[in-house]
Amino acid sequence: MGLIMRLSRYFLPVLKENPAEAQIVSHRLMLRAGMIKQASAGIYSWLPLGFKVLRKLENIIHEEQLRAGHLPIQMPILQGADLWRESGRYDAYGAEMLRMKDRHDRDMLFTPTAEELVTDIFRSHVGSYKDLPMTLYQIQWKFRDEIRPRFGVMRGREFYMKDGYNFDLTKEDALHAYNRHLVSYLRTYERMGLQAIPMRADSGPIGGDDTHEFLVLADTGESEVFYDSKVTDLSFGDREIDYDDRAGCQGVLDEFTSLYARTDETHDEALFNQIPEERRRVARGIEVGQIFYFGTKYSESMNAMVQDAEGNNVPVHMGSHGIGVSRLIGALIEANHDDNGIIWPEGVTPFHCGIVNLKQGDDEADAACDSLYKSLIALGLDPLYDDRKERAGGKFATMDLIGLPWRITVGPRGLKNGVVEVTNRRTGESEEMPPEQAVQKIHAIYAAI
Ligand code: 5CA
């Protein structure tokens, strides 16, 4: 049975003190909960607990991308400069691009994004409208030599990003791809337990006219947001969506973007003032994703053409779509914590529940914990069993810090009455019940998400 889920064998280097270098709560808690370790400025190693959450986010993203019909690929982290010279971005990208030379003195770079490389894959293999539409995506490390890396994974130099690229015959088709991405992103963030509000934005170095950012409201966000309070009532919920249904996807975009919600650059004071005063909000937000339609910007400069039904060679219409996977962990913690630590939403928690043995070494308590642990695993659940010989207070503090949504506490006194205690991390509410019922309860909670 999986020893790795016993805390005595796990690698969870929690910190008792607040690290001085961390200015915001998510950075502080990620360091304190032993999720990451800084390697150099804006560059982190991911330790077991942090890596587990990263993988969870990645799984949700893959599932939602596949559902939308997008194809996963993997492109290299190091790229040659030539393609970037073709698109004109080698010089335009500036100091954020980390450049290097290989042993043959060839210019190389660490990928900050991958429009050029994916366009080259496309133009090498696709020549006909019959192969369209096509969307390729990857989840891959990126590097941007940010002038001021800060707030831990929130603004790193190395960061993990899902980047997707659509290729379509017409503008209309490409706008459908844009809407499809918007819908899939709404689903993705909601599954992670986050409300991410789509907002009209500026396109920056990616280019194009149509772009939306997805913002999670948080005081520590780097973007200023002006919005109608009604946007926070919107929820995708469990509605079924057919990704080929153009009107349906457009309808979702219209619904989620009809209310006023904008960031600094696109803010329009006159429009904002038309919102009833009691609904006007100015707050801060964390950008956890962005979608772009940029038409033929890259296909024209890089000659990515397809033959249309009439036999004409036309440049493909493209867009790109990003999710800040590593940043999302910071955003999740900013939105879900209290004074004692992290509170993971159930969809992304590194372990489904904790088991705290109040008296390690007591035969009855040890046997009850072992049995709970095995029953949970047999149901496909992933518990973390604190089997260390530690004070109860220290065990509770660790569980609270690492934020598992549910805790089962097992002690000799309860066992005498045939019960264990099930505690909800968010509300702090506890309930006593027989161990089998505790297993069923945890199982039912995760079966429902
Ligand atoms: N090529 C497009 C779409 S794939 C692109 O690069 N878009 S982006 O620049 O908006 O980046 C996508 C997402 O990556 C952002 O929304 C943000 O959540 C995340 N991101 C960008 N820069 C950083 C950074 N320095 N640290 C952490 N996450 C970042």
Coordinates of C-alpha atoms and ligand atoms in Angstrom, one line a residue:
M1 CA 0.0 0.0 0.0
G2 CA 1.3 3.4 -1.0
L3 CA 3.8 4.5 1.6
I4 CA 4.4 7.8 -0.2
M5 CA 1.1 9.1 1.2
R6 CA 2.3 8.7 4.8
L7 CA 3.7 12.0 6.0
S8 CA 6.6 10.2 7.8
R9 CA 7.8 9.2 4.3
Y10 CA 6.8 12.3 2.4
F11 CA 9.0 15.3 1.7
L12 CA 7.1 18.3 3.1
P13 CA 9.7 20.8 4.2
V14 CA 7.3 23.2 6.0
L15 CA 8.6 26.5 7.4
K16 CA 7.5 27.7 10.8
E17 CA 8.6 31.3 10.2
N18 CA 7.4 33.6 7.6
P19 CA 10.0 34.0 4.9
A20 CA 11.2 37.6 4.8
E21 CA 11.4 37.7 1.0
A22 CA 7.7 36.9 0.4
Q23 CA 5.5 40.0 0.1
I24 CA 2.2 38.4 -0.7
V25 CA 0.3 35.7 1.0
S26 CA 0.4 33.1 -1.8
H27 CA 4.2 33.4 -2.1
R28 CA 4.5 33.1 1.7
L29 CA 2.2 30.1 2.0
M30 CA 3.8 28.3 -1.0
L31 CA 7.2 28.6 0.7
R32 CA 5.9 27.8 4.2
A33 CA 3.9 24.7 2.9
G34 CA 7.1 23.4 1.2
M35 CA 5.6 23.6 -2.3
I36 CA 8.4 25.5 -4.0
K37 CA 12.0 26.5 -3.5
Q38 CA 13.6 29.4 -5.2
A39 CA 16.5 28.4 -7.5
S40 CA 17.3 31.9 -8.7
A41 CA 15.4 35.1 -9.2
G42 CA 12.0 34.2 -10.6
I43 CA 12.9 30.6 -11.1
Y44 CA 11.6 27.8 -8.8
S45 CA 12.0 24.1 -8.1
W46 CA 8.7 22.4 -7.5
L47 CA 8.7 20.2 -4.5
P48 CA 6.3 17.2 -4.1
L49 CA 3.3 19.1 -2.8
G50 CA 3.6 22.0 -5.2
F51 CA 4.3 19.7 -8.1
K52 CA 1.2 17.6 -7.3
V53 CA -1.0 20.7 -7.5
L54 CA 0.7 21.7 -10.8
R55 CA -0.1 18.3 -12.2
K56 CA -3.7 18.6 -11.1
L57 CA -4.2 21.9 -12.9
E58 CA -2.5 20.4 -16.0
N59 CA -4.9 17.4 -16.0
I60 CA -7.9 19.7 -15.8
I61 CA -6.6 21.8 -18.7
H62 CA -5.9 18.7 -20.8
E63 CA -9.3 17.3 -20.2
E64 CA -11.0 20.6 -21.1
Q65 CA -8.8 21.2 -24.2
L66 CA -9.5 17.6 -25.5
R67 CA -13.2 18.2 -24.9
A68 CA -13.0 21.2 -27.1
G69 CA -11.3 19.2 -29.9
H70 CA -7.9 20.7 -29.5
L71 CA -4.8 18.6 -30.2
P72 CA -1.9 18.3 -27.6
I73 CA 1.6 18.6 -28.9
Q74 CA 5.0 19.4 -27.3
M75 CA 7.4 21.9 -28.7
P76 CA 10.9 22.5 -27.6
I77 CA 11.9 25.0 -24.9
L78 CA 15.0 26.1 -26.9
Q79 CA 14.4 27.5 -30.3
G80 CA 16.6 28.8 -33.1
A81 CA 16.3 32.5 -33.9
D82 CA 15.6 32.2 -37.7
L83 CA 11.8 31.7 -37.4
W84 CA 11.7 34.8 -35.1
R85 CA 13.6 36.8 -37.7
E86 CA 11.0 35.8 -40.3
S87 CA 8.1 37.0 -38.2
G88 CA 10.0 40.2 -37.3
R89 CA 9.8 39.5 -33.6
Y90 CA 13.4 38.6 -33.0
D91 CA 14.3 42.3 -32.7
A92 CA 10.8 43.4 -31.6
Y93 CA 10.6 41.2 -28.5
G94 CA 13.4 43.1 -26.7
A95 CA 15.1 42.3 -23.4
E96 CA 12.4 39.9 -22.2
M97 CA 13.7 37.3 -24.6
L98 CA 16.6 35.3 -23.1
R99 CA 19.1 34.7 -25.9
M100 CA 22.1 32.5 -26.2
K101 CA 24.5 31.0 -28.7
D102 CA 25.2 27.3 -29.3
R103 CA 28.6 25.9 -29.9
H104 CA 28.3 26.7 -33.7
D105 CA 27.7 30.3 -32.8
R106 CA 24.0 30.1 -33.9
D107 CA 21.5 32.3 -32.2
M108 CA 19.2 30.4 -29.9
L109 CA 16.5 31.5 -27.5
F110 CA 14.4 30.2 -24.6
T111 CA 10.8 30.2 -25.8
P112 CA 8.7 33.1 -24.3
T113 CA 5.7 31.9 -26.5
A114 CA 5.5 29.7 -29.6
E115 CA 3.5 31.4 -32.5
E116 CA 6.5 31.1 -34.8
L117 CA 7.3 27.5 -34.2
V118 CA 3.8 26.3 -34.4
T119 CA 3.2 28.3 -37.6
D120 CA 6.3 26.6 -39.1
I121 CA 4.9 23.1 -38.1
F122 CA 1.6 24.1 -39.8
R123 CA 3.0 25.5 -43.0
S124 CA 5.3 22.4 -43.4
H125 CA 2.4 19.9 -43.3
V126 CA -0.9 21.6 -44.1
G127 CA -1.8 22.9 -47.5
S128 CA -5.5 22.6 -47.9
Y129 CA -8.7 24.1 -46.4
K130 CA -9.8 20.5 -46.0
D131 CA -7.5 20.0 -43.1
L132 CA -9.0 22.9 -41.2
P133 CA -10.1 23.8 -38.6
M134 CA -7.1 22.8 -36.5
T135 CA -6.0 23.8 -33.0
L136 CA -2.7 22.7 -31.5
Y137 CA -1.7 23.3 -28.0
Q138 CA 1.0 22.4 -25.5
I139 CA 1.7 22.8 -21.8
Q140 CA 5.3 23.9 -21.6
W141 CA 7.8 25.9 -19.6
K142 CA 8.3 29.5 -20.9
F143 CA 11.0 32.0 -20.1
R144 CA 10.5 35.8 -20.1
D145 CA 13.4 37.8 -18.6
E146 CA 11.0 40.0 -16.6
I147 CA 12.6 43.2 -15.3
R148 CA 11.0 42.7 -11.9
P149 CA 10.2 39.0 -11.2
R150 CA 8.2 39.1 -8.0
F151 CA 5.4 37.5 -5.9
G152 CA 6.8 34.0 -6.3
V153 CA 5.2 32.1 -9.1
M154 CA 2.9 35.0 -9.9
R155 CA 5.4 36.8 -12.0
G156 CA 8.3 34.4 -12.6
R157 CA 10.9 34.5 -15.2
E158 CA 10.4 30.8 -15.9
F159 CA 6.8 29.8 -15.8
Y160 CA 4.5 27.1 -16.9
M161 CA 2.0 28.0 -19.6
K162 CA -0.7 26.3 -21.6
D163 CA -0.4 27.8 -25.1
G164 CA -2.8 27.0 -27.9
Y165 CA -2.9 28.1 -31.5
N166 CA -5.8 27.9 -33.9
F167 CA -5.6 27.7 -37.7
D168 CA -8.7 28.5 -39.7
L169 CA -9.7 29.3 -43.3
T170 CA -11.7 32.4 -42.6
K171 CA -12.0 35.2 -40.1
E172 CA -15.4 33.8 -39.1
D173 CA -14.0 30.4 -38.4
A174 CA -11.2 31.8 -36.4
L175 CA -13.6 33.9 -34.3
H176 CA -15.5 30.6 -33.6
A177 CA -12.2 29.2 -32.4
Y178 CA -11.8 32.3 -30.2
N179 CA -15.2 31.8 -28.7
R180 CA -14.5 28.1 -28.2
H181 CA -11.5 28.9 -26.2
L182 CA -13.4 31.4 -24.1
V183 CA -15.9 28.7 -23.3
S184 CA -13.3 26.1 -22.5
Y185 CA -11.4 28.5 -20.3
L186 CA -14.6 29.4 -18.4
R187 CA -15.1 25.7 -17.7
T188 CA -11.5 25.1 -16.9
Y189 CA -11.3 27.9 -14.2
E190 CA -14.6 26.9 -12.7
R191 CA -13.4 23.3 -12.3
M192 CA -10.4 24.7 -10.5
G193 CA -12.8 26.5 -8.1
L194 CA -12.0 29.9 -9.4
Q195 CA -14.1 32.7 -10.8
A196 CA -12.1 34.2 -13.7
I197 CA -13.8 37.1 -15.4
P198 CA -13.2 37.6 -19.1
M199 CA -12.3 41.2 -19.8
R200 CA -11.5 43.1 -23.0
A201 CA -7.8 43.9 -23.0
D202 CA -4.8 45.1 -24.9
S203 CA -2.9 42.6 -27.1
G204 CA 0.8 43.7 -26.4
P205 CA 3.6 41.9 -28.2
I206 CA 1.3 39.0 -29.4
G207 CA -0.6 41.4 -31.6
G208 CA -4.2 41.5 -33.0
D209 CA -7.4 43.4 -32.2
D210 CA -9.5 40.9 -30.4
T211 CA -8.3 39.9 -27.1
H212 CA -9.7 39.0 -23.7
E213 CA -7.9 38.5 -20.4
F214 CA -9.3 36.3 -17.6
L215 CA -8.9 37.9 -14.3
V216 CA -9.3 36.5 -10.8
L217 CA -10.2 39.2 -8.3
A218 CA -7.6 39.6 -5.5
D219 CA -6.2 42.6 -3.6
T220 CA -2.7 41.6 -4.6
G221 CA -3.5 41.5 -8.4
E222 CA -1.2 43.5 -10.7
S223 CA -4.1 44.7 -12.9
E224 CA -6.6 47.4 -12.0
V225 CA -10.1 46.3 -12.9
F226 CA -13.3 48.4 -13.4
Y227 CA -16.4 46.3 -13.5
D228 CA -20.1 46.0 -13.0
S229 CA -20.7 44.0 -9.8
K230 CA -23.1 41.8 -11.7
V231 CA -20.3 40.1 -13.5
T232 CA -19.5 38.2 -10.3
D233 CA -23.0 36.6 -10.4
L234 CA -22.2 34.9 -13.7
S235 CA -21.4 31.2 -13.6
F236 CA -20.9 28.6 -16.3
G237 CA -22.2 25.9 -14.0
D238 CA -22.9 22.4 -15.4
R239 CA -24.4 23.5 -18.7
E240 CA -23.7 21.3 -21.6
I241 CA -21.9 22.9 -24.5
D242 CA -21.5 21.6 -28.0
Y243 CA -18.2 23.1 -29.2
D244 CA -19.3 22.9 -32.9
D245 CA -22.3 25.0 -32.1
R246 CA -21.3 28.4 -33.2
A247 CA -24.3 30.3 -32.0
G248 CA -24.1 28.5 -28.7
C249 CA -20.4 29.5 -28.2
Q250 CA -21.1 33.1 -29.3
G251 CA -24.0 33.2 -26.9
V252 CA -21.7 32.3 -24.0
L253 CA -19.2 35.0 -25.0
D254 CA -22.0 37.5 -25.3
E255 CA -23.3 36.6 -21.9
F256 CA -20.0 36.7 -20.2
T257 CA -18.7 39.9 -21.8
S258 CA -21.9 42.0 -22.1
L259 CA -21.5 43.6 -18.7
Y260 CA -18.8 46.2 -18.2
A261 CA -15.4 44.7 -17.1
R262 CA -12.1 46.2 -18.2
T263 CA -8.5 46.6 -17.2
D264 CA -6.5 49.8 -17.1
E265 CA -5.7 50.3 -20.8
T266 CA -9.2 49.7 -22.2
H267 CA -11.1 51.3 -19.4
D268 CA -13.7 53.9 -20.6
E269 CA -14.8 56.3 -17.8
A270 CA -17.9 57.5 -19.7
L271 CA -19.2 53.9 -20.3
F272 CA -18.3 53.0 -16.7
N273 CA -20.4 55.9 -15.4
Q274 CA -23.5 54.6 -17.1
I275 CA -23.5 51.7 -14.7
P276 CA -25.8 52.4 -11.7
E277 CA -23.4 53.8 -9.0
E278 CA -24.1 51.0 -6.5
R279 CA -22.9 48.4 -9.0
R280 CA -19.6 50.2 -10.0
R281 CA -16.5 48.5 -8.7
V282 CA -12.8 49.2 -8.9
A283 CA -10.6 46.4 -7.7
R284 CA -7.5 44.5 -8.5
G285 CA -7.2 41.3 -10.5
I286 CA -4.7 38.5 -11.4
E287 CA -4.5 37.7 -15.0
V288 CA -4.6 33.9 -15.3
G289 CA -5.2 33.6 -19.0
Q290 CA -5.5 35.5 -22.3
I291 CA -7.0 34.7 -25.7
F292 CA -6.1 36.5 -28.9
Y293 CA -7.4 36.6 -32.5
F294 CA -4.7 38.2 -34.7
G295 CA -5.9 37.1 -38.2
T296 CA -3.1 36.7 -40.7
K297 CA -0.3 38.5 -38.8
Y298 CA 2.0 35.4 -38.6
S299 CA 0.7 33.5 -41.6
E300 CA 1.5 36.4 -43.9
S301 CA 4.9 37.2 -42.6
M302 CA 5.8 33.4 -42.5
N303 CA 3.9 32.4 -45.6
A304 CA 1.5 29.9 -44.0
M305 CA -0.9 29.5 -46.9
V306 CA -3.7 27.0 -47.6
Q307 CA -5.7 26.4 -50.8
D308 CA -9.3 27.3 -50.4
A309 CA -12.2 25.5 -52.2
E310 CA -11.7 27.6 -55.3
G311 CA -8.0 26.7 -55.5
N312 CA -6.8 30.1 -54.3
N313 CA -3.8 30.2 -52.0
V314 CA -4.8 32.2 -48.9
P315 CA -3.1 32.9 -45.6
V316 CA -4.6 31.1 -42.6
H317 CA -6.4 33.0 -39.9
M318 CA -4.9 32.4 -36.5
G319 CA -5.2 33.1 -32.8
S320 CA -3.3 32.1 -29.7
H321 CA -4.6 31.3 -26.3
G322 CA -2.7 31.1 -23.0
I323 CA -3.3 29.9 -19.5
G324 CA -0.7 30.8 -16.8
V325 CA -0.6 27.3 -15.1
S326 CA 2.1 28.1 -12.5
R327 CA 0.6 31.6 -11.8
L328 CA -2.8 29.9 -11.3
I329 CA -1.5 28.3 -8.1
G330 CA -0.6 31.7 -6.7
A331 CA -4.1 33.0 -7.7
L332 CA -5.8 30.0 -6.2
I333 CA -4.1 30.6 -2.9
E334 CA -4.7 34.4 -3.0
A335 CA -8.4 33.5 -3.4
N336 CA -8.5 30.6 -0.9
H337 CA -6.7 31.0 2.4
D338 CA -7.1 32.1 6.0
D339 CA -4.7 33.0 8.8
N340 CA -3.8 29.4 9.3
G341 CA -2.9 28.6 5.7
I342 CA -4.1 27.4 2.3
I343 CA -7.7 26.1 1.7
W344 CA -7.6 24.2 -1.6
P345 CA -10.8 23.9 -3.6
E346 CA -11.7 20.2 -3.9
G347 CA -11.0 20.2 -7.7
V348 CA -7.3 21.0 -7.3
T349 CA -6.3 19.8 -3.8
P350 CA -3.0 17.8 -3.7
F351 CA -4.6 15.2 -1.4
H352 CA -8.3 14.6 -1.0
C353 CA -8.1 14.5 2.8
G354 CA -5.8 14.3 5.7
I355 CA -5.8 11.6 8.3
V356 CA -4.5 12.7 11.7
N357 CA -3.6 10.1 14.2
L358 CA -3.7 11.7 17.6
K359 CA -1.8 8.9 19.3
Q360 CA 0.7 7.3 17.0
G361 CA 1.9 4.1 18.6
D362 CA -1.4 3.3 20.2
D363 CA -2.4 0.0 18.7
E364 CA -6.0 0.8 18.3
A365 CA -5.5 4.3 16.9
D366 CA -2.8 3.0 14.4
A367 CA -5.1 0.1 13.3
A368 CA -8.0 2.5 12.8
C369 CA -5.9 4.9 10.8
D370 CA -4.4 2.1 8.6
S371 CA -7.9 0.8 7.9
L372 CA -9.2 4.3 7.0
Y373 CA -6.3 4.9 4.8
K374 CA -6.7 1.7 2.9
S375 CA -10.4 2.0 2.5
L376 CA -10.0 5.5 1.1
I377 CA -7.3 4.3 -1.4
A378 CA -9.5 1.3 -2.4
L379 CA -12.1 3.8 -3.4
G380 CA -9.6 5.6 -5.7
L381 CA -9.1 8.5 -3.2
D382 CA -5.8 10.0 -2.3
P383 CA -5.4 10.6 1.4
L384 CA -2.4 12.0 3.3
Y385 CA -1.9 10.1 6.5
D386 CA 0.0 12.0 9.2
D387 CA 1.6 9.1 11.0
R388 CA 4.4 11.0 12.7
K389 CA 5.0 10.9 16.4
E390 CA 4.2 14.6 16.9
R391 CA 1.9 16.6 19.2
A392 CA -1.7 16.9 18.0
G393 CA -1.3 20.7 17.8
G394 CA 1.6 20.4 15.4
K395 CA -0.2 18.0 13.2
F396 CA -3.3 20.2 13.0
A397 CA -1.2 23.2 12.2
T398 CA 0.5 21.3 9.3
M399 CA -2.8 20.1 7.9
D400 CA -4.2 23.6 8.1
L401 CA -1.1 25.1 6.5
I402 CA -1.1 22.7 3.5
G403 CA -4.9 23.2 3.1
L404 CA -6.5 19.9 2.5
P405 CA -10.2 20.5 2.4
W406 CA -11.1 17.6 4.7
R407 CA -9.4 16.1 7.7
I408 CA -10.3 12.9 9.6
T409 CA -9.0 12.9 13.1
V410 CA -8.6 9.6 14.9
G411 CA -7.9 9.2 18.6
P412 CA -8.3 6.6 21.4
R413 CA -11.1 8.6 23.0
G414 CA -13.3 8.8 19.9
L415 CA -12.6 5.2 19.0
K416 CA -13.9 4.1 22.4
N417 CA -17.3 5.5 21.2
G418 CA -16.8 4.1 17.7
V419 CA -16.3 7.4 16.1
V420 CA -13.7 9.6 14.3
E421 CA -14.0 13.3 13.6
V422 CA -14.4 14.8 10.1
T423 CA -13.5 18.5 9.8
N424 CA -14.1 20.9 7.0
R425 CA -11.0 23.1 6.5
R426 CA -12.9 26.0 5.1
T427 CA -15.7 26.3 7.7
G428 CA -13.9 24.6 10.6
E429 CA -17.0 22.6 11.3
S430 CA -16.5 19.1 12.7
E431 CA -18.7 16.1 12.8
E432 CA -18.3 12.8 14.6
M433 CA -19.2 9.6 12.8
P434 CA -18.1 5.9 12.6
P435 CA -15.0 5.5 10.4
E436 CA -16.9 3.7 7.6
Q437 CA -19.3 6.7 7.4
A438 CA -16.3 9.1 7.2
V439 CA -15.0 7.1 4.2
Q440 CA -18.3 7.2 2.5
K441 CA -18.7 11.0 3.1
I442 CA -15.3 11.8 1.6
H443 CA -16.0 9.5 -1.3
A444 CA -19.4 11.1 -2.0
I445 CA -17.8 14.6 -1.9
Y446 CA -15.3 13.8 -4.6
A447 CA -17.7 11.7 -6.6
A448 CA -19.8 14.8 -7.0
I449 CA -17.1 17.0 -8.6
Ligands
5CA1 N1 1.0 33.4 -26.9 C1 0.0 34.0 -26.1 C2 -1.1 33.0 -25.8 S1 -0.5 31.4 -25.7 C3 0.7 34.4 -24.8 O1 1.9 34.3 -24.6 N2 -0.1 35.1 -24.0 S2 0.3 35.8 -22.6 O2 1.4 36.6 -22.8 O3 -0.9 36.5 -22.2 O4 0.6 34.7 -21.5 C4 -0.4 33.8 -21.2 C5 -0.5 33.7 -19.7 O5 0.7 33.3 -19.1 C6 -0.9 35.0 -19.0 O6 -2.3 35.3 -19.0 C7 -0.4 34.8 -17.6 O7 -1.4 34.1 -16.8 C8 0.8 33.9 -17.8 N3 2.1 34.6 -17.6 C9 2.6 35.5 -18.5 N4 3.7 36.0 -18.0 C10 4.0 35.4 -16.8 C11 5.0 35.4 -15.8 N5 6.1 36.2 -16.0 N6 4.9 34.6 -14.8 C12 3.9 33.8 -14.6 N7 2.9 33.7 -15.5 C13 2.9 34.5 -16.6

